[in-house]
Coordinates of C-alpha atoms in Angstrom, one line a residue:
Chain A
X1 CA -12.2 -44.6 -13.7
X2 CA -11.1 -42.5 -16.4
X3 CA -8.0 -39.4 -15.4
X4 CA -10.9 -36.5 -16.9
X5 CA -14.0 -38.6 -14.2
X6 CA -11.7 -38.3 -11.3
X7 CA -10.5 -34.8 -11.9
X8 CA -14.2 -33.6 -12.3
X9 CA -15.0 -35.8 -9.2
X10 CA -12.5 -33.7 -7.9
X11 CA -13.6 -30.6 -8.5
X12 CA -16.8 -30.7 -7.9
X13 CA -15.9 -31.9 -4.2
X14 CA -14.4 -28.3 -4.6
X15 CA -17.1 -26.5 -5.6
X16 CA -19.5 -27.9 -2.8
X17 CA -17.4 -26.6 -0.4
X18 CA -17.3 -23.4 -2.1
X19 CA -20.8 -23.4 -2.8
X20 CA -21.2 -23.3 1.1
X21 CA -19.6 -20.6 1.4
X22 CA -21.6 -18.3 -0.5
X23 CA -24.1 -15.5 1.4
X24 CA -27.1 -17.2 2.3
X25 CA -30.1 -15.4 1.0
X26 CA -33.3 -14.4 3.0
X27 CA -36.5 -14.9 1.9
X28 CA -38.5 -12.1 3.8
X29 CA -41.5 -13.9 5.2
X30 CA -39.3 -17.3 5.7
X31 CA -37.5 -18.0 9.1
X32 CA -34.4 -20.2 7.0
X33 CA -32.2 -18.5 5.5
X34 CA -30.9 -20.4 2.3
X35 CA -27.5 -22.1 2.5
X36 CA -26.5 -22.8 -1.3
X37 CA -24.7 -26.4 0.1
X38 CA -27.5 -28.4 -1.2
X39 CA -27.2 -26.8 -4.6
X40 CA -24.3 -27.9 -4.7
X41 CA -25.6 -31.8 -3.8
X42 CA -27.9 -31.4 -7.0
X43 CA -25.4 -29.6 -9.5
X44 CA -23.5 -32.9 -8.8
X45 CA -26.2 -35.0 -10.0
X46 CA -27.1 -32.9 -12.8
X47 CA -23.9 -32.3 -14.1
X48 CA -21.6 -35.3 -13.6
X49 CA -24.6 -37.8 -13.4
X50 CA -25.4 -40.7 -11.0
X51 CA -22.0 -42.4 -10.6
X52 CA -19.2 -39.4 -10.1
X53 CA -22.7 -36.7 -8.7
X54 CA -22.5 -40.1 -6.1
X55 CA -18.7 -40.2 -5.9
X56 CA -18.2 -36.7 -5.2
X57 CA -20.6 -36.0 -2.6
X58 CA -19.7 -39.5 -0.5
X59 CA -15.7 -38.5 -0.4
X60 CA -17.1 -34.7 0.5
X61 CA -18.6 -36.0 3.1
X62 CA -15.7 -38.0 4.2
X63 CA -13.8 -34.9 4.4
X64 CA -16.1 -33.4 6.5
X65 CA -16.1 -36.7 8.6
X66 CA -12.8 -36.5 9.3
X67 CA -12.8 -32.9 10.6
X68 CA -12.5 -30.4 7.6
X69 CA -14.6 -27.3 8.2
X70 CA -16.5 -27.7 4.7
X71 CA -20.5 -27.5 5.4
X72 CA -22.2 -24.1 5.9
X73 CA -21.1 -21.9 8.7
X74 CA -17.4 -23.5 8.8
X75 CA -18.8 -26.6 10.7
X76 CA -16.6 -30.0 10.4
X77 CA -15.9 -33.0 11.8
X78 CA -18.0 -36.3 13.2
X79 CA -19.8 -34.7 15.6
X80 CA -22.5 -33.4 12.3
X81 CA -23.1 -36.6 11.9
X82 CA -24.4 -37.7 15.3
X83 CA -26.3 -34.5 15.3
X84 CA -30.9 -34.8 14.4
X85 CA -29.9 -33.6 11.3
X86 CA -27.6 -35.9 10.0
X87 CA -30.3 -37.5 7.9
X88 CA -29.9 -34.7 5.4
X89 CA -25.8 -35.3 5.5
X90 CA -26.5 -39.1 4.5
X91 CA -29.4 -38.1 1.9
X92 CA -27.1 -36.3 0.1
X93 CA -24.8 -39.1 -1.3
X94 CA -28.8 -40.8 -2.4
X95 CA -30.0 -37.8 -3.8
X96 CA -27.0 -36.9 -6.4
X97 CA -27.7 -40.7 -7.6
X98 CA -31.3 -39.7 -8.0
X99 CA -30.9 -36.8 -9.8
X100 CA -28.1 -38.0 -12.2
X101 CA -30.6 -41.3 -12.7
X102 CA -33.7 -39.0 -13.0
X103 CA -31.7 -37.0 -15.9
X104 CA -30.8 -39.7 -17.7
X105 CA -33.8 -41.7 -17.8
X106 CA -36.5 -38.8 -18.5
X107 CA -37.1 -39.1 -21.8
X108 CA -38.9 -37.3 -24.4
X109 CA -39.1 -34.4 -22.0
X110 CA -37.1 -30.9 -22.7
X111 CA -33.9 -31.0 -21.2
X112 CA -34.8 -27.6 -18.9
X113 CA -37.8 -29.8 -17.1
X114 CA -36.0 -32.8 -17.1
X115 CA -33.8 -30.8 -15.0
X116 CA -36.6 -29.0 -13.0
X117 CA -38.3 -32.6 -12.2
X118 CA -34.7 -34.5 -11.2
X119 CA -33.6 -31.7 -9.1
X120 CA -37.2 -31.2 -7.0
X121 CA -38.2 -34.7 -6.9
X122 CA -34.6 -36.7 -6.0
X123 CA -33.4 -33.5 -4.2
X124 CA -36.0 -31.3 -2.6
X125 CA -38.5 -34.4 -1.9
X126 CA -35.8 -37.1 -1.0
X127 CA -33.6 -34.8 1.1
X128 CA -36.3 -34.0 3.0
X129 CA -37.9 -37.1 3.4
X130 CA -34.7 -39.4 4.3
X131 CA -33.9 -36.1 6.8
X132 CA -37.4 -36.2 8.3
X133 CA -37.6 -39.6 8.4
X134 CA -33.8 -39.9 10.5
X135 CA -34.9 -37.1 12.5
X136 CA -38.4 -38.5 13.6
X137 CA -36.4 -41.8 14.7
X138 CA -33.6 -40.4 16.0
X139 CA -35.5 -38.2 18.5
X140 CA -38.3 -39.9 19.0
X141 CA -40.5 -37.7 17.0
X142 CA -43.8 -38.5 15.1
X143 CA -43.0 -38.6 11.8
X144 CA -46.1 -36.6 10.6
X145 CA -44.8 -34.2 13.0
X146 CA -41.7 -33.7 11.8
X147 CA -42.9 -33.7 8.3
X148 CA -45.0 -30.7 8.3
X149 CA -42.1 -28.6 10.4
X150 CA -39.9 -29.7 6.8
X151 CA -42.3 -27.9 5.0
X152 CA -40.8 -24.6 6.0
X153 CA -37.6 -26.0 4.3
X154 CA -39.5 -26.7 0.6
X155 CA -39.5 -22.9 -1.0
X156 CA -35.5 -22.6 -0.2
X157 CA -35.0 -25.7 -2.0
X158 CA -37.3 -25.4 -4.5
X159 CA -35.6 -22.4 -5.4
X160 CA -32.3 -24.4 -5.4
X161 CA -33.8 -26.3 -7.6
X162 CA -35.3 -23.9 -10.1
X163 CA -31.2 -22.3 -10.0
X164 CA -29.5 -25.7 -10.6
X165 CA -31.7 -26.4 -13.5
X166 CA -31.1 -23.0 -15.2
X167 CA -27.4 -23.3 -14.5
X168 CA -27.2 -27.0 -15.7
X169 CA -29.6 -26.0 -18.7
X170 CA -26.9 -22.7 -19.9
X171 CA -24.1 -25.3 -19.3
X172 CA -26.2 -28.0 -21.4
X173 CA -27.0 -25.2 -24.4
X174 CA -23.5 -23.9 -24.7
X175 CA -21.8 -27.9 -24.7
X176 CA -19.9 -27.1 -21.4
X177 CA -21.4 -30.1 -19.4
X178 CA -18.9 -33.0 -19.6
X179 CA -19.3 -36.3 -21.0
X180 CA -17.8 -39.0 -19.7
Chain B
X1 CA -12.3 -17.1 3.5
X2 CA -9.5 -18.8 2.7
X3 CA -8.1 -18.8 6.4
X4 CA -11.7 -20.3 7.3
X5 CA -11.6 -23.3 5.6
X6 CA -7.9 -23.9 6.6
X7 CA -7.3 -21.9 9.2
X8 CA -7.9 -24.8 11.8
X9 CA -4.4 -26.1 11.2
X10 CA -2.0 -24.7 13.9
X11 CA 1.5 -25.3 12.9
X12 CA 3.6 -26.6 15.9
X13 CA 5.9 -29.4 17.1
X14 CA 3.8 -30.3 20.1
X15 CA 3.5 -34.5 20.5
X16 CA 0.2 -34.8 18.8
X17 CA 1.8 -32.9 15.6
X18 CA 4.3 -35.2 15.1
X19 CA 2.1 -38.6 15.4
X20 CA 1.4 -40.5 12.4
X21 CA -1.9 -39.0 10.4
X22 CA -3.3 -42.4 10.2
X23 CA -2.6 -43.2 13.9
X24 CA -4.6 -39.7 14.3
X25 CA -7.5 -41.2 12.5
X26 CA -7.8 -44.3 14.2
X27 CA -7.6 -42.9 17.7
X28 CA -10.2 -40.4 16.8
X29 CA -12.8 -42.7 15.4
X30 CA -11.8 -44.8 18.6
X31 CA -12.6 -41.9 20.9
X32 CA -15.6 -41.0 19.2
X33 CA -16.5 -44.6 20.1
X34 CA -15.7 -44.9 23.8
X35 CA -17.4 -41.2 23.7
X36 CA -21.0 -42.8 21.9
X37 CA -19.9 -46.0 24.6
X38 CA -20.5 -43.6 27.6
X39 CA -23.8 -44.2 29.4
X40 CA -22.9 -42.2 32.9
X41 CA -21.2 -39.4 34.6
X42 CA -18.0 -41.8 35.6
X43 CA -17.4 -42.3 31.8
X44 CA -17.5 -38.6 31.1
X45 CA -15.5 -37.6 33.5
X46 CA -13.0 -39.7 32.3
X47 CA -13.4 -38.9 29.1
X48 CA -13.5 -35.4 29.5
X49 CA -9.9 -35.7 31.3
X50 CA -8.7 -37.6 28.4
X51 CA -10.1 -35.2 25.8
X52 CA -8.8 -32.1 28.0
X53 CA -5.5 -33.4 28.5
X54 CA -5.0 -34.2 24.9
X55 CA -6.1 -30.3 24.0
X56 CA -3.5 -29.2 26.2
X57 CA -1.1 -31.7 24.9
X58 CA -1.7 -30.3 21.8
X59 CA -0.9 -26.7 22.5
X60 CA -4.2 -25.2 21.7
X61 CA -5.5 -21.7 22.8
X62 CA -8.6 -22.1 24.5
X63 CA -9.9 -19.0 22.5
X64 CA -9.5 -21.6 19.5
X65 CA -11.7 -24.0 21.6
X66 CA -14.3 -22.0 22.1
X67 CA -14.3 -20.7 18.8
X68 CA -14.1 -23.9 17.1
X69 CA -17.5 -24.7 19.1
X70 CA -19.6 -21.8 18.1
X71 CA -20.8 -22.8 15.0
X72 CA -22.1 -25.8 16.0
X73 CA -24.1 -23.7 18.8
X74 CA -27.3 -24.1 17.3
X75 CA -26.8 -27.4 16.4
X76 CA -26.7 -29.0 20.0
X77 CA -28.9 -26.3 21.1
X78 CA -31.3 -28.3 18.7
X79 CA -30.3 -31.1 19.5
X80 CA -30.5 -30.7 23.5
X81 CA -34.2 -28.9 23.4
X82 CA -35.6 -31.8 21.7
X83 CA -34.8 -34.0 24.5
X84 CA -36.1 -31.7 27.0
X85 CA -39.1 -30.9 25.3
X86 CA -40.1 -34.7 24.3
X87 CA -38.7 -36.6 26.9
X88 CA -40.0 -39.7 28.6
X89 CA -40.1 -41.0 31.5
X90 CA -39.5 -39.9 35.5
X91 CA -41.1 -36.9 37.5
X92 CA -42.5 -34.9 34.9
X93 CA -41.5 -31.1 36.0
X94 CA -43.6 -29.3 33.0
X95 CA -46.1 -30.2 30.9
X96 CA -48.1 -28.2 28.0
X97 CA -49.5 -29.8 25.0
X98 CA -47.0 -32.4 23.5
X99 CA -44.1 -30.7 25.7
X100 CA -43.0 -32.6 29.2
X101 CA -39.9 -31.8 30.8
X102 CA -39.4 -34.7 32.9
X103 CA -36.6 -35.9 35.2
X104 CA -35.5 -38.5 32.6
X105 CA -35.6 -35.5 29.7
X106 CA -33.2 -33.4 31.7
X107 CA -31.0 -35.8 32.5
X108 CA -31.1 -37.2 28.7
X109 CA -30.1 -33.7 27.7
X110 CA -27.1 -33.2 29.8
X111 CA -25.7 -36.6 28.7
X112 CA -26.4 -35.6 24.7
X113 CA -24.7 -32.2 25.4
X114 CA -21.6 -33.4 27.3
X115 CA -21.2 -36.2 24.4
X116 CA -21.8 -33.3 21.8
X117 CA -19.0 -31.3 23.2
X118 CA -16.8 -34.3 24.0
X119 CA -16.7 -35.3 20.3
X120 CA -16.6 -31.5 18.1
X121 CA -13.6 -31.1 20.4
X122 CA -11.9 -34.7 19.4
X123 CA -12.7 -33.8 15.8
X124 CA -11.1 -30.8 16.7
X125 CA -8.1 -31.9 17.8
X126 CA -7.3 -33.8 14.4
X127 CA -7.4 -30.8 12.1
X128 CA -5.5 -28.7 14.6
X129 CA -2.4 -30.9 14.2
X130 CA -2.5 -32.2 10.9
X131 CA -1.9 -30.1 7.5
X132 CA -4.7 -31.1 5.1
X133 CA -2.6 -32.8 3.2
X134 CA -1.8 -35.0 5.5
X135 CA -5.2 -35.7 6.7
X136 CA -6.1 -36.3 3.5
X137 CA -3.3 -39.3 3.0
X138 CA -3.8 -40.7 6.5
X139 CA -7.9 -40.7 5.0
X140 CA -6.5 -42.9 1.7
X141 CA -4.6 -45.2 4.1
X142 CA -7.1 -45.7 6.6
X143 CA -9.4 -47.0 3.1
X144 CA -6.7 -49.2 2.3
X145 CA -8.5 -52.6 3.9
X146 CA -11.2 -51.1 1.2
X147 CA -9.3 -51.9 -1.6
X148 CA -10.6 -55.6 -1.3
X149 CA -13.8 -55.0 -1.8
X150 CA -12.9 -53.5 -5.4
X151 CA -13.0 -49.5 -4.0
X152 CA -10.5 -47.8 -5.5
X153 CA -8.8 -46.6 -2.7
X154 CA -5.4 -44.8 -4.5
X155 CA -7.8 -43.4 -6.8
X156 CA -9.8 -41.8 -3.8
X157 CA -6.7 -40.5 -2.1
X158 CA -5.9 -38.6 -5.5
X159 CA -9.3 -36.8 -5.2
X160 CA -9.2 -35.7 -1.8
X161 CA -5.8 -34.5 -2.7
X162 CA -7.0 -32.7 -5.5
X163 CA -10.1 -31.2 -3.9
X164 CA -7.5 -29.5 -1.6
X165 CA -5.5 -28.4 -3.3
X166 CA -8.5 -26.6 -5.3
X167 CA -10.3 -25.7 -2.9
X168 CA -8.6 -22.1 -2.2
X169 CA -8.2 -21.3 -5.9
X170 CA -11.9 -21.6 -6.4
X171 CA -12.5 -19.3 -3.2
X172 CA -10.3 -17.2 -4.8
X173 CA -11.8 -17.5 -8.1
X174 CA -15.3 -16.9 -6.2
X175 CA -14.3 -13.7 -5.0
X176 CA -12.9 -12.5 -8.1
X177 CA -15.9 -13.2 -9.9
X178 CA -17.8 -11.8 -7.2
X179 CA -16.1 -8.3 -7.0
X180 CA -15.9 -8.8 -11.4
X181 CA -19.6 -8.6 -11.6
X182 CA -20.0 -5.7 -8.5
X183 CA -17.9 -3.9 -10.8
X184 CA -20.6 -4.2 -13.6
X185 CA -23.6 -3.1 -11.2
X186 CA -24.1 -6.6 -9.3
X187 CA -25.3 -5.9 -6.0
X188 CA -24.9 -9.3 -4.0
X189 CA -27.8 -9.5 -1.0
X190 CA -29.8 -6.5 -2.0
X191 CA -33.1 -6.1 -4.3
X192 CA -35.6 -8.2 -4.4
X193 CA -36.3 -12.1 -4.4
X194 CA -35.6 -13.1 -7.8
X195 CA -32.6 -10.3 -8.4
X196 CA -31.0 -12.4 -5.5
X197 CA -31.3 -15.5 -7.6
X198 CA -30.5 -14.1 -10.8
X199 CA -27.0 -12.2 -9.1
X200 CA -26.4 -15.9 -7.7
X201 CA -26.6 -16.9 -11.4
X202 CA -24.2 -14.9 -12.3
X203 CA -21.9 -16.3 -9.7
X204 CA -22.5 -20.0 -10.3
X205 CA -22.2 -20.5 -13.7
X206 CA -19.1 -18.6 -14.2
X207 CA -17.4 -20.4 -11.0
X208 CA -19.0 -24.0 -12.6
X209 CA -17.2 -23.6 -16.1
X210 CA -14.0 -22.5 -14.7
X211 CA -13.6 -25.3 -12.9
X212 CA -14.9 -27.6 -15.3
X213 CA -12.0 -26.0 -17.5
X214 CA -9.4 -26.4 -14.5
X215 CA -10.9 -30.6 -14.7
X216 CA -10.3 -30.7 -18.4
X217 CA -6.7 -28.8 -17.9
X218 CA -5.4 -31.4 -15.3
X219 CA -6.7 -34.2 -17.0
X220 CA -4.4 -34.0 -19.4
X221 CA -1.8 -32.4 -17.8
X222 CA -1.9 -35.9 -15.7
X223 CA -2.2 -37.8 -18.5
X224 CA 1.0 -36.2 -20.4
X225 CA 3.0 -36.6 -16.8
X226 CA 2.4 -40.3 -17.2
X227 CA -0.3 -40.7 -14.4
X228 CA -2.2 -43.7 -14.5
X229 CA -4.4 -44.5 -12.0
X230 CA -4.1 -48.5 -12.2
X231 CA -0.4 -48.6 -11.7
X232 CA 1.3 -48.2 -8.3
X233 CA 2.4 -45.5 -7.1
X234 CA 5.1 -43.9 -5.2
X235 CA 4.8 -40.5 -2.5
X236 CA 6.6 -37.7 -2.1
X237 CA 5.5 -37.4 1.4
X238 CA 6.5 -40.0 3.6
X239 CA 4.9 -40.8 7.2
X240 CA 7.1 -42.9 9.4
X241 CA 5.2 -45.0 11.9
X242 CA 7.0 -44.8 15.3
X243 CA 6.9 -46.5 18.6
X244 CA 5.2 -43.3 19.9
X245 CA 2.4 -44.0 17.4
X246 CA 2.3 -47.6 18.9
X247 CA 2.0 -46.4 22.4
X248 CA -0.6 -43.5 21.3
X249 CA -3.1 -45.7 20.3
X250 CA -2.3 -48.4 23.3
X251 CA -3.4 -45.6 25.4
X252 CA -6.6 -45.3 23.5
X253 CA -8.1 -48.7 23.8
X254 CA -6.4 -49.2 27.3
X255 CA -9.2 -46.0 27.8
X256 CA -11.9 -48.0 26.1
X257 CA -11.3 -50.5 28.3
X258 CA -12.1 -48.4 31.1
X259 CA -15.0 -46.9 29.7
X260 CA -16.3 -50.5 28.6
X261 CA -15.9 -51.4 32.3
X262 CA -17.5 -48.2 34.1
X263 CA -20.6 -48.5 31.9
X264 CA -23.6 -49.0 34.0
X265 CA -26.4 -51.4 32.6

């Protein structure tokens, strides 16, 4: 790994954690509110591509493993990860691979819906299908059940979505994403 | 902000502070084990002991404690009505529609919250008495049986470090940008729908290139310092492994074994 791949790596780890720490948004007629966390999972993947969007998210969330208070609302440590929803935590890691795969290999499509696609199909789709999936197992659920309840999830992250792809679409126009 | 993120470190000399970070590490993800071991009341209330002596070992104010549990509130309150609601098995005490709280349920639920508690306050205790820093070089050496399978384990201690270290100056950066852009009419949480997204915009992509410029900087500020990242390397920090760390994490499995041996069937 090159010095300028492990300093992005780096600070992208960084900006996740800030990224959780900006105000959540409320959609009116929504009971989530919109943690920007995840948007930081698919700027990853957009931005640095499979291998470091991969990299960066698995060693964030080995610091939140080993007890930094990184994810939204200042929670840390192991305990997240024995939680229902820690199928989204180990999505996360899958879905930057997704979405820096899904960039690369879209062809022939503008580079603003290549970014729309990658970011709601290997983030908003996968994340919530790996997290209903561990959730329906780990509690005993049925899946079908649990599946519609992660419908109420699919606006805030399609939203995510439609902001990574604008960001990572600016950056892309102006020559500011890196290449490694 | 800043004190959020790594205001959990309380600086003191107590025992616990001066044990070896990687020591730390093992003993936690050893108590986390015994604590995911535990199938009955005997084993918690040893662990709990354990756990509670260790937090006064460690000089913490129980304000801290508490506070340190409240965000994860909702989480185990999740976590705990599930198993109420959807539990099998025993004298059902409710029933309505897919819900039964039975006997089983309830006593499901008080196990999952105890072993909840048990391990966000273990996790605790590791961030209370080690800097970041530290935690972050106890993290690279606990990889180092990694490095066989081909991970790059120096090369992963160099990024936590580095995440660290920028983790503050990007808050900070955040909140200058932030207040930069109120001064030009942003109004952060207010208007509509897509104003929200758009002020967030003007947030992220600001925050995203500066520290895509800070990457590009200390590339090559480590590249002219003579870094190379497949060459040994030496630390300015050094962690002494004592005969207090020895006994430490004696202590820990001699309390596995006890939890091994009070588990019921």
């Amino acid at each position: 790994m090159k010095l300028k791949e492990m300093t992005y790596c780096a600070l992208m780890i960084a900006i996740i954690a800030c990224l959780g720490l900006i105000p959540l948004i409320t959609i009116p007629f929504l009971p989530v509110p919109i943690s920007f966390q995840t948007a930081g999972i698919m700027l990853a993947g957009s931005c640095l591509g499979r291998k470091l969007g991969f990299w960066s998210v698995t060693l964030f969330l080995l610091l939140v493993a080993v007890g930094l208070p990184l994810l939204a609302g200042f929670r840390g440590g192991v305990g997240v990860f024995f939680g229902p929803t820690a199928g989204y935590l180990i999505s996360w890691p899958i879905c930057a691979y997704a979405i820096g795969w899904l960039v690369q290999h879209l062809r022939r499509v503008p580079l603003f819906w290549r970014f729309i696609v990658a970011n709601l199909v290997g983030g908003m789709l996968l994340m919530n299908l790996v997290g209903a999936g561990y959730l329906a197992w780990q509690s005993n659920l049925p899946f079908t059940q649990v599946l519609v309840s992660s419908l109420v999830f699919l606006p805030g992250d399609a939203l995510k979505a439609l902001v990574v792809a604008v960001v990572a679409d600016q950056l892309a126009r102006h020559r500011l994403l890196p290449h490694f | 902000m800043n004190h959020m993120v790594f205001g959990n470190y309380l600086p003191g000399h107590s025992l616990l502070h001066r044990l070896h970070p990687t020591g730390k590490i093992i003993g936690l993800v050893s108590l986390i084990t015994w604590t995911l071991l535990a199938n009955n009341w005997a084993n918690y209330a040893v662990l709990t002991v354990v756990i509670l002596a260790l937090v006064k070992m460690a000089q913490v104010p129980f304000g801290m404690l508490f506070s340190s549990l409240r965000p994860f509130v909702w989480l185990i309150a999740f976590t705990v009505l599930i198993q109420l609601g959807f539990g099998h098995g025993g004298t059902t005490y409710w029933h309505w529609g897919p819900l039964n709280v039975t006997s089983v349920g309830v006593t499901t639920a008080g196990l999952i919250f105890v072993r909840f508690l048990l391990i966000i306050v273990v996790a605790m205790l590791l961030t209370v008495t080690t800097s970041p820093n530290a935690i972050a070089k106890g993290v690279e050496t606990f990889l180092t049986p990694l490095k066989k399978l081909g991970v790059p384990v120096a090369m992963i201690g160099i990024m936590l470090s580095i995440a660290l270290r920028f983790i503050p100056t990007l808050l900070s950066e955040m909140q200058t940008i932030m207040n930069a852009q109120r001064s030009r009419g942003v109004v952060f949480n207010g208007g509509s729908l897509w104003q929200r997204v758009k002020n967030v915009l003007s947030l992220i992509i600001p925050l995203l290139v500066s520290a895509f410029r800070h990457a590009d900087n200390l590339a090559d500020a480590l590249g002219a310092s003579g870094y190379d990242a497949s060459q040994p390397r030496s630390s300015y920090y050094q962690y002494q492994w004592h005969l207090l760390d020895t006994l430490a994490l004696v202590g820990v499995f001699l309390i596995g074994v006890l939890v091994v041996g009070l588990r019921g069937v």
